[in-house]
Amino acid sequence: TPILTLQGIYKRYQIGTAVETEVLHGIDLSLQAQEFVALTGPSGSGKSTLLNIIGLLEPPTSGTLQIAGQTTQGLDEAALTRLRGVTIGFVFQFHHLLPAFSALENVMLPAIIEQGRASSALEKQALALLERVGLGNAAHKKPSELSGGMQQRVAIARALLLQPKLILADEPTGNLDTKTADEVFALLQEFNQTHGSACLIVTHDPRLAARCDRQLTLVDGRLQKDFAQASRV
Ligand code: ADP
Ligand code: ADP
């Protein structure tokens, strides 16, 4: 069963009072549970917009969206937040770690917001995840004391804490050197394989895209390609 289904998704933005620009022109897309899919395409083709819509951060102008069997149309802000919290984990290029908090606190924050409190069980899980991404010794360090690759691994641990069914990653390796990018990518793949989370990853790196189950290409707001890749079929 699909974890995500998009049907006829259009997105238009109003510019001023009279002009409207259409950024997505009818996107149909289905992602199976456990699929690891690359989203590529030129700058300005609509990748971030599509990811924001899938992540329930902004509504489509028209079209329908189903996540984990739930249709999102008509849900109020509170219901969307709940659905987002239990199904989706975000990883961004510029990780958005809060500088005043330790790595451990950064990993726990979204879960604390979601659950309303910081339990010791949560802290144990967060520490275990930090160990798993190789940062067991850095749990109490501030982001500024960590390298870019380490910060990105903290952001991944944070995205994974609530064991999301769908991981959305917007150029998670964009600002990293090749070796670190490979490590961060491998971490996402490992989580995909061990937990069965589906993953949709925006990347400009053809090497990484080639390692995904499937590669989608967005050009001028339309999906161009949708082919299964020989390597993992
Ligand atoms: P990509 O992520 O592929 O670079 P984006 O989704 O960021 O593409 O943007 C696609 C197009 O939509 C761009 O032309 C961008 O300027 C436009 N766009 C994105 N967000 C808005 C907005 N809030 N208002 C108006 N235009 C927008
Ligand atoms: P990126 O190039 O990293 O994908 P975006 O294009 O998504 O960045 O832009 C970042 C923010 O600016 C988003 O919130 C997006 O909605 C907004 N934005 C992008 N293009 C426009 C635009 N032409 N007019 C208004 N807001 C825009």
mmCIF file with all atom_site columns, N, CA, C and O in Angstrom, residues 174-217:
data_model
loop_
_atom_site.group_PDB
_atom_site.id
_atom_site.type_symbol
_atom_site.label_atom_id
_atom_site.label_alt_id
_atom_site.label_comp_id
_atom_site.label_asym_id
_atom_site.label_entity_id
_atom_site.label_seq_id
_atom_site.pdbx_PDB_ins_code
_atom_site.Cartn_x
_atom_site.Cartn_y
_atom_site.Cartn_z
_atom_site.occupancy
_atom_site.B_iso_or_equiv
_atom_site.pdbx_formal_charge
_atom_site.auth_seq_id
_atom_site.auth_comp_id
_atom_site.auth_asym_id
_atom_site.auth_atom_id
_atom_site.pdbx_PDB_model_num
ATOM 1   N N  . GLY A 1 174 ? 23.632 18.776 0.539   1.00 0.00 ? 174 GLY A N  1
ATOM 2   C CA . GLY A 1 174 ? 24.014 19.846 -0.380  1.00 0.00 ? 174 GLY A CA 1
ATOM 3   C C  . GLY A 1 174 ? 25.249 20.637 0.016   1.00 0.00 ? 174 GLY A C  1
ATOM 4   O O  . GLY A 1 174 ? 26.007 21.065 -0.839  1.00 0.00 ? 174 GLY A O  1
ATOM 5   N N  . ASN A 1 175 ? 25.462 20.815 1.317   1.00 0.00 ? 175 ASN A N  1
ATOM 6   C CA . ASN A 1 175 ? 26.597 21.645 1.737   1.00 0.00 ? 175 ASN A CA 1
ATOM 7   C C  . ASN A 1 175 ? 27.739 20.813 2.319   1.00 0.00 ? 175 ASN A C  1
ATOM 8   O O  . ASN A 1 175 ? 28.556 21.315 3.078   1.00 0.00 ? 175 ASN A O  1
ATOM 9   N N  . LEU A 1 176 ? 27.763 19.515 1.967   1.00 0.00 ? 176 LEU A N  1
ATOM 10  C CA . LEU A 1 176 ? 28.770 18.630 2.545   1.00 0.00 ? 176 LEU A CA 1
ATOM 11  C C  . LEU A 1 176 ? 29.755 18.155 1.483   1.00 0.00 ? 176 LEU A C  1
ATOM 12  O O  . LEU A 1 176 ? 29.414 18.052 0.312   1.00 0.00 ? 176 LEU A O  1
ATOM 13  N N  . ASP A 1 177 ? 30.985 17.839 1.916   1.00 0.00 ? 177 ASP A N  1
ATOM 14  C CA . ASP A 1 177 ? 31.948 17.265 0.974   1.00 0.00 ? 177 ASP A CA 1
ATOM 15  C C  . ASP A 1 177 ? 31.514 15.840 0.607   1.00 0.00 ? 177 ASP A C  1
ATOM 16  O O  . ASP A 1 177 ? 30.650 15.257 1.265   1.00 0.00 ? 177 ASP A O  1
ATOM 17  N N  . THR A 1 178 ? 32.107 15.293 -0.453  1.00 0.00 ? 178 THR A N  1
ATOM 18  C CA . THR A 1 178 ? 31.649 14.024 -1.016  1.00 0.00 ? 178 THR A CA 1
ATOM 19  C C  . THR A 1 178 ? 31.615 12.897 0.016   1.00 0.00 ? 178 THR A C  1
ATOM 20  O O  . THR A 1 178 ? 30.629 12.167 0.110   1.00 0.00 ? 178 THR A O  1
ATOM 21  N N  . LYS A 1 179 ? 32.671 12.781 0.789   1.00 0.00 ? 179 LYS A N  1
ATOM 22  C CA . LYS A 1 179 ? 32.761 11.674 1.746   1.00 0.00 ? 179 LYS A CA 1
ATOM 23  C C  . LYS A 1 179 ? 31.680 11.813 2.823   1.00 0.00 ? 179 LYS A C  1
ATOM 24  O O  . LYS A 1 179 ? 30.980 10.851 3.144   1.00 0.00 ? 179 LYS A O  1
ATOM 25  N N  . THR A 1 180 ? 31.529 13.024 3.348   1.00 0.00 ? 180 THR A N  1
ATOM 26  C CA . THR A 1 180 ? 30.518 13.255 4.382   1.00 0.00 ? 180 THR A CA 1
ATOM 27  C C  . THR A 1 180 ? 29.115 13.088 3.802   1.00 0.00 ? 180 THR A C  1
ATOM 28  O O  . THR A 1 180 ? 28.230 12.530 4.443   1.00 0.00 ? 180 THR A O  1
ATOM 29  N N  . ALA A 1 181 ? 28.923 13.556 2.562   1.00 0.00 ? 181 ALA A N  1
ATOM 30  C CA . ALA A 1 181 ? 27.627 13.405 1.900   1.00 0.00 ? 181 ALA A CA 1
ATOM 31  C C  . ALA A 1 181 ? 27.272 11.929 1.774   1.00 0.00 ? 181 ALA A C  1
ATOM 32  O O  . ALA A 1 181 ? 26.143 11.513 2.048   1.00 0.00 ? 181 ALA A O  1
ATOM 33  N N  . ASP A 1 182 ? 28.260 11.103 1.398   1.00 0.00 ? 182 ASP A N  1
ATOM 34  C CA . ASP A 1 182 ? 28.025 9.659  1.278   1.00 0.00 ? 182 ASP A CA 1
ATOM 35  C C  . ASP A 1 182 ? 27.623 9.057  2.620   1.00 0.00 ? 182 ASP A C  1
ATOM 36  O O  . ASP A 1 182 ? 26.740 8.199  2.688   1.00 0.00 ? 182 ASP A O  1
ATOM 37  N N  . GLU A 1 183 ? 28.274 9.504  3.688   1.00 0.00 ? 183 GLU A N  1
ATOM 38  C CA . GLU A 1 183 ? 27.964 8.968  5.020   1.00 0.00 ? 183 GLU A CA 1
ATOM 39  C C  . GLU A 1 183 ? 26.548 9.336  5.446   1.00 0.00 ? 183 GLU A C  1
ATOM 40  O O  . GLU A 1 183 ? 25.803 8.518  5.987   1.00 0.00 ? 183 GLU A O  1
ATOM 41  N N  . VAL A 1 184 ? 26.172 10.592 5.200   1.00 0.00 ? 184 VAL A N  1
ATOM 42  C CA . VAL A 1 184 ? 24.836 11.061 5.577   1.00 0.00 ? 184 VAL A CA 1
ATOM 43  C C  . VAL A 1 184 ? 23.772 10.313 4.762   1.00 0.00 ? 184 VAL A C  1
ATOM 44  O O  . VAL A 1 184 ? 22.749 9.878  5.291   1.00 0.00 ? 184 VAL A O  1
ATOM 45  N N  . PHE A 1 185 ? 24.063 10.139 3.471   1.00 0.00 ? 185 PHE A N  1
ATOM 46  C CA . PHE A 1 185 ? 23.135 9.408  2.605   1.00 0.00 ? 185 PHE A CA 1
ATOM 47  C C  . PHE A 1 185 ? 22.988 7.957  3.072   1.00 0.00 ? 185 PHE A C  1
ATOM 48  O O  . PHE A 1 185 ? 21.874 7.413  3.153   1.00 0.00 ? 185 PHE A O  1
ATOM 49  N N  . ALA A 1 186 ? 24.108 7.328  3.429   1.00 0.00 ? 186 ALA A N  1
ATOM 50  C CA . ALA A 1 186 ? 24.092 5.932  3.888   1.00 0.00 ? 186 ALA A CA 1
ATOM 51  C C  . ALA A 1 186 ? 23.263 5.786  5.165   1.00 0.00 ? 186 ALA A C  1
ATOM 52  O O  . ALA A 1 186 ? 22.584 4.780  5.372   1.00 0.00 ? 186 ALA A O  1
ATOM 53  N N  . LEU A 1 187 ? 23.313 6.811  5.990   1.00 0.00 ? 187 LEU A N  1
ATOM 54  C CA . LEU A 1 187 ? 22.540 6.809  7.229   1.00 0.00 ? 187 LEU A CA 1
ATOM 55  C C  . LEU A 1 187 ? 21.038 6.789  6.940   1.00 0.00 ? 187 LEU A C  1
ATOM 56  O O  . LEU A 1 187 ? 20.274 6.056  7.570   1.00 0.00 ? 187 LEU A O  1
ATOM 57  N N  . LEU A 1 188 ? 20.627 7.590  5.966   1.00 0.00 ? 188 LEU A N  1
ATOM 58  C CA . LEU A 1 188 ? 19.215 7.605  5.567   1.00 0.00 ? 188 LEU A CA 1
ATOM 59  C C  . LEU A 1 188 ? 18.814 6.253  4.991   1.00 0.00 ? 188 LEU A C  1
ATOM 60  O O  . LEU A 1 188 ? 17.745 5.724  5.291   1.00 0.00 ? 188 LEU A O  1
ATOM 61  N N  . GLN A 1 189 ? 19.708 5.686  4.173   1.00 0.00 ? 189 GLN A N  1
ATOM 62  C CA . GLN A 1 189 ? 19.420 4.367  3.580   1.00 0.00 ? 189 GLN A CA 1
ATOM 63  C C  . GLN A 1 189 ? 19.301 3.298  4.658   1.00 0.00 ? 189 GLN A C  1
ATOM 64  O O  . GLN A 1 189 ? 18.426 2.436  4.584   1.00 0.00 ? 189 GLN A O  1
ATOM 65  N N  . GLU A 1 190 ? 20.170 3.375  5.648   1.00 0.00 ? 190 GLU A N  1
ATOM 66  C CA . GLU A 1 190 ? 20.156 2.378  6.720   1.00 0.00 ? 190 GLU A CA 1
ATOM 67  C C  . GLU A 1 190 ? 18.829 2.454  7.472   1.00 0.00 ? 190 GLU A C  1
ATOM 68  O O  . GLU A 1 190 ? 18.205 1.440  7.769   1.00 0.00 ? 190 GLU A O  1
ATOM 69  N N  . PHE A 1 191 ? 18.398 3.675  7.749   1.00 0.00 ? 191 PHE A N  1
ATOM 70  C CA . PHE A 1 191 ? 17.137 3.824  8.475   1.00 0.00 ? 191 PHE A CA 1
ATOM 71  C C  . PHE A 1 191 ? 15.965 3.348  7.624   1.00 0.00 ? 191 PHE A C  1
ATOM 72  O O  . PHE A 1 191 ? 15.038 2.700  8.117   1.00 0.00 ? 191 PHE A O  1
ATOM 73  N N  . ASN A 1 192 ? 16.032 3.651  6.335   1.00 0.00 ? 192 ASN A N  1
ATOM 74  C CA . ASN A 1 192 ? 15.011 3.178  5.388   1.00 0.00 ? 192 ASN A CA 1
ATOM 75  C C  . ASN A 1 192 ? 14.911 1.653  5.426   1.00 0.00 ? 192 ASN A C  1
ATOM 76  O O  . ASN A 1 192 ? 13.825 1.080  5.445   1.00 0.00 ? 192 ASN A O  1
ATOM 77  N N  . GLN A 1 193 ? 16.068 0.992  5.481   1.00 0.00 ? 193 GLN A N  1
ATOM 78  C CA . GLN A 1 193 ? 16.064 -0.472 5.437   1.00 0.00 ? 193 GLN A CA 1
ATOM 79  C C  . GLN A 1 193 ? 15.689 -1.107 6.772   1.00 0.00 ? 193 GLN A C  1
ATOM 80  O O  . GLN A 1 193 ? 14.974 -2.094 6.802   1.00 0.00 ? 193 GLN A O  1
ATOM 81  N N  . THR A 1 194 ? 16.142 -0.520 7.874   1.00 0.00 ? 194 THR A N  1
ATOM 82  C CA . THR A 1 194 ? 15.866 -1.159 9.162   1.00 0.00 ? 194 THR A CA 1
ATOM 83  C C  . THR A 1 194 ? 14.469 -0.836 9.678   1.00 0.00 ? 194 THR A C  1
ATOM 84  O O  . THR A 1 194 ? 13.840 -1.669 10.315  1.00 0.00 ? 194 THR A O  1
ATOM 85  N N  . HIS A 1 195 ? 13.968 0.375  9.417   1.00 0.00 ? 195 HIS A N  1
ATOM 86  C CA . HIS A 1 195 ? 12.654 0.764  9.938   1.00 0.00 ? 195 HIS A CA 1
ATOM 87  C C  . HIS A 1 195 ? 11.563 0.760  8.878   1.00 0.00 ? 195 HIS A C  1
ATOM 88  O O  . HIS A 1 195 ? 10.394 0.932  9.195   1.00 0.00 ? 195 HIS A O  1
ATOM 89  N N  . GLY A 1 196 ? 11.949 0.624  7.607   1.00 0.00 ? 196 GLY A N  1
ATOM 90  C CA . GLY A 1 196 ? 10.953 0.605  6.553   1.00 0.00 ? 196 GLY A CA 1
ATOM 91  C C  . GLY A 1 196 ? 10.310 1.950  6.305   1.00 0.00 ? 196 GLY A C  1
ATOM 92  O O  . GLY A 1 196 ? 9.215  2.032  5.742   1.00 0.00 ? 196 GLY A O  1
ATOM 93  N N  . SER A 1 197 ? 10.975 3.025  6.729   1.00 0.00 ? 197 SER A N  1
ATOM 94  C CA . SER A 1 197 ? 10.451 4.358  6.414   1.00 0.00 ? 197 SER A CA 1
ATOM 95  C C  . SER A 1 197 ? 10.660 4.635  4.936   1.00 0.00 ? 197 SER A C  1
ATOM 96  O O  . SER A 1 197 ? 11.733 4.367  4.404   1.00 0.00 ? 197 SER A O  1
ATOM 97  N N  . ALA A 1 198 ? 9.643  5.191  4.278   1.00 0.00 ? 198 ALA A N  1
ATOM 98  C CA . ALA A 1 198 ? 9.842  5.669  2.912   1.00 0.00 ? 198 ALA A CA 1
ATOM 99  C C  . ALA A 1 198 ? 10.655 6.956  2.977   1.00 0.00 ? 198 ALA A C  1
ATOM 100 O O  . ALA A 1 198 ? 10.641 7.655  3.987   1.00 0.00 ? 198 ALA A O  1
ATOM 101 N N  . CYS A 1 199 ? 11.383 7.246  1.907   1.00 0.00 ? 199 CYS A N  1
ATOM 102 C CA . CYS A 1 199 ? 12.231 8.437  1.910   1.00 0.00 ? 199 CYS A CA 1
ATOM 103 C C  . CYS A 1 199 ? 12.132 9.127  0.556   1.00 0.00 ? 199 CYS A C  1
ATOM 104 O O  . CYS A 1 199 ? 12.267 8.491  -0.484  1.00 0.00 ? 199 CYS A O  1
ATOM 105 N N  . LEU A 1 200 ? 11.856 10.426 0.591   1.00 0.00 ? 200 LEU A N  1
ATOM 106 C CA . LEU A 1 200 ? 11.863 11.243 -0.627  1.00 0.00 ? 200 LEU A CA 1
ATOM 107 C C  . LEU A 1 200 ? 12.944 12.294 -0.446  1.00 0.00 ? 200 LEU A C  1
ATOM 108 O O  . LEU A 1 200 ? 12.866 13.126 0.456   1.00 0.00 ? 200 LEU A O  1
ATOM 109 N N  . ILE A 1 201 ? 13.955 12.221 -1.297  1.00 0.00 ? 201 ILE A N  1
ATOM 110 C CA . ILE A 1 201 ? 15.143 13.034 -1.079  1.00 0.00 ? 201 ILE A CA 1
ATOM 111 C C  . ILE A 1 201 ? 15.428 13.914 -2.293  1.00 0.00 ? 201 ILE A C  1
ATOM 112 O O  . ILE A 1 201 ? 15.570 13.421 -3.409  1.00 0.00 ? 201 ILE A O  1
ATOM 113 N N  . VAL A 1 202 ? 15.422 15.223 -2.074  1.00 0.00 ? 202 VAL A N  1
ATOM 114 C CA . VAL A 1 202 ? 15.797 16.166 -3.129  1.00 0.00 ? 202 VAL A CA 1
ATOM 115 C C  . VAL A 1 202 ? 17.313 16.216 -3.170  1.00 0.00 ? 202 VAL A C  1
ATOM 116 O O  . VAL A 1 202 ? 17.962 16.440 -2.153  1.00 0.00 ? 202 VAL A O  1
ATOM 117 N N  . THR A 1 203 ? 17.870 15.932 -4.343  1.00 0.00 ? 203 THR A N  1
ATOM 118 C CA . THR A 1 203 ? 19.323 15.996 -4.450  1.00 0.00 ? 203 THR A CA 1
ATOM 119 C C  . THR A 1 203 ? 19.742 16.456 -5.838  1.00 0.00 ? 203 THR A C  1
ATOM 120 O O  . THR A 1 203 ? 19.073 16.179 -6.838  1.00 0.00 ? 203 THR A O  1
ATOM 121 N N  . HIS A 1 204 ? 20.848 17.192 -5.895  1.00 0.00 ? 204 HIS A N  1
ATOM 122 C CA . HIS A 1 204 ? 21.432 17.592 -7.178  1.00 0.00 ? 204 HIS A CA 1
ATOM 123 C C  . HIS A 1 204 ? 22.580 16.668 -7.552  1.00 0.00 ? 204 HIS A C  1
ATOM 124 O O  . HIS A 1 204 ? 23.231 16.861 -8.570  1.00 0.00 ? 204 HIS A O  1
ATOM 125 N N  . ASP A 1 205 ? 22.825 15.669 -6.691  1.00 0.00 ? 205 ASP A N  1
ATOM 126 C CA . ASP A 1 205 ? 23.976 14.800 -6.884  1.00 0.00 ? 205 ASP A CA 1
ATOM 127 C C  . ASP A 1 205 ? 23.560 13.539 -7.639  1.00 0.00 ? 205 ASP A C  1
ATOM 128 O O  . ASP A 1 205 ? 22.900 12.662 -7.093  1.00 0.00 ? 205 ASP A O  1
ATOM 129 N N  . PRO A 1 206 ? 23.938 13.416 -8.928  1.00 0.00 ? 206 PRO A N  1
ATOM 130 C CA . PRO A 1 206 ? 23.507 12.273 -9.728  1.00 0.00 ? 206 PRO A CA 1
ATOM 131 C C  . PRO A 1 206 ? 24.003 10.937 -9.173  1.00 0.00 ? 206 PRO A C  1
ATOM 132 O O  . PRO A 1 206 ? 23.343 9.906  -9.347  1.00 0.00 ? 206 PRO A O  1
ATOM 133 N N  . ARG A 1 207 ? 25.146 10.963 -8.487  1.00 0.00 ? 207 ARG A N  1
ATOM 134 C CA . ARG A 1 207 ? 25.662 9.717  -7.893  1.00 0.00 ? 207 ARG A CA 1
ATOM 135 C C  . ARG A 1 207 ? 24.688 9.187  -6.848  1.00 0.00 ? 207 ARG A C  1
ATOM 136 O O  . ARG A 1 207 ? 24.421 8.007  -6.749  1.00 0.00 ? 207 ARG A O  1
ATOM 137 N N  . LEU A 1 208 ? 24.189 10.115 -6.021  1.00 0.00 ? 208 LEU A N  1
ATOM 138 C CA . LEU A 1 208 ? 23.276 9.708  -4.961  1.00 0.00 ? 208 LEU A CA 1
ATOM 139 C C  . LEU A 1 208 ? 21.915 9.328  -5.543  1.00 0.00 ? 208 LEU A C  1
ATOM 140 O O  . LEU A 1 208 ? 21.310 8.342  -5.137  1.00 0.00 ? 208 LEU A O  1
ATOM 141 N N  . ALA A 1 209 ? 21.460 10.099 -6.534  1.00 0.00 ? 209 ALA A N  1
ATOM 142 C CA . ALA A 1 209 ? 20.159 9.799  -7.157  1.00 0.00 ? 209 ALA A CA 1
ATOM 143 C C  . ALA A 1 209 ? 20.167 8.388  -7.748  1.00 0.00 ? 209 ALA A C  1
ATOM 144 O O  . ALA A 1 209 ? 19.183 7.660  -7.670  1.00 0.00 ? 209 ALA A O  1
ATOM 145 N N  . ALA A 1 210 ? 21.323 8.003  -8.306  1.00 0.00 ? 210 ALA A N  1
ATOM 146 C CA . ALA A 1 210 ? 21.432 6.688  -8.940  1.00 0.00 ? 210 ALA A CA 1
ATOM 147 C C  . ALA A 1 210 ? 21.345 5.552  -7.926  1.00 0.00 ? 210 ALA A C  1
ATOM 148 O O  . ALA A 1 210 ? 21.063 4.413  -8.284  1.00 0.00 ? 210 ALA A O  1
ATOM 149 N N  . ARG A 1 211 ? 21.589 5.859  -6.661  1.00 0.00 ? 211 ARG A N  1
ATOM 150 C CA . ARG A 1 211 ? 21.532 4.817  -5.630  1.00 0.00 ? 211 ARG A CA 1
ATOM 151 C C  . ARG A 1 211 ? 20.135 4.653  -5.034  1.00 0.00 ? 211 ARG A C  1
ATOM 152 O O  . ARG A 1 211 ? 19.930 3.839  -4.143  1.00 0.00 ? 211 ARG A O  1
ATOM 153 N N  . CYS A 1 212 ? 19.176 5.463  -5.513  1.00 0.00 ? 212 CYS A N  1
ATOM 154 C CA . CYS A 1 212 ? 17.809 5.364  -4.990  1.00 0.00 ? 212 CYS A CA 1
ATOM 155 C C  . CYS A 1 212 ? 17.025 4.313  -5.776  1.00 0.00 ? 212 CYS A C  1
ATOM 156 O O  . CYS A 1 212 ? 17.429 3.908  -6.864  1.00 0.00 ? 212 CYS A O  1
ATOM 157 N N  . ASP A 1 213 ? 15.897 3.876  -5.230  1.00 0.00 ? 213 ASP A N  1
ATOM 158 C CA . ASP A 1 213 ? 15.047 2.902  -5.922  1.00 0.00 ? 213 ASP A CA 1
ATOM 159 C C  . ASP A 1 213 ? 14.498 3.487  -7.209  1.00 0.00 ? 213 ASP A C  1
ATOM 160 O O  . ASP A 1 213 ? 14.280 2.793  -8.192  1.00 0.00 ? 213 ASP A O  1
ATOM 161 N N  . ARG A 1 214 ? 14.245 4.791  -7.160  1.00 0.00 ? 214 ARG A N  1
ATOM 162 C CA . ARG A 1 214 ? 13.513 5.443  -8.227  1.00 0.00 ? 214 ARG A CA 1
ATOM 163 C C  . ARG A 1 214 ? 13.955 6.893  -8.284  1.00 0.00 ? 214 ARG A C  1
ATOM 164 O O  . ARG A 1 214 ? 14.291 7.471  -7.261  1.00 0.00 ? 214 ARG A O  1
ATOM 165 N N  . GLN A 1 215 ? 13.949 7.443  -9.480  1.00 0.00 ? 215 GLN A N  1
ATOM 166 C CA . GLN A 1 215 ? 14.339 8.840  -9.623  1.00 0.00 ? 215 GLN A CA 1
ATOM 167 C C  . GLN A 1 215 ? 13.225 9.610  -10.323 1.00 0.00 ? 215 GLN A C  1
ATOM 168 O O  . GLN A 1 215 ? 12.800 9.252  -11.422 1.00 0.00 ? 215 GLN A O  1
ATOM 169 N N  . LEU A 1 216 ? 12.760 10.658 -9.665  1.00 0.00 ? 216 LEU A N  1
ATOM 170 C CA . LEU A 1 216 ? 11.745 11.524 -10.252 1.00 0.00 ? 216 LEU A CA 1
ATOM 171 C C  . LEU A 1 216 ? 12.417 12.815 -10.662 1.00 0.00 ? 216 LEU A C  1
ATOM 172 O O  . LEU A 1 216 ? 13.261 13.336 -9.936  1.00 0.00 ? 216 LEU A O  1
ATOM 173 N N  . THR A 1 217 ? 12.055 13.318 -11.834 1.00 0.00 ? 217 THR A N  1
ATOM 174 C CA . THR A 1 217 ? 12.637 14.583 -12.275 1.00 0.00 ? 217 THR A CA 1
ATOM 175 C C  . THR A 1 217 ? 11.524 15.591 -12.532 1.00 0.00 ? 217 THR A C  1
ATOM 176 O O  . THR A 1 217 ? 10.573 15.318 -13.262 1.00 0.00 ? 217 THR A O  1
#
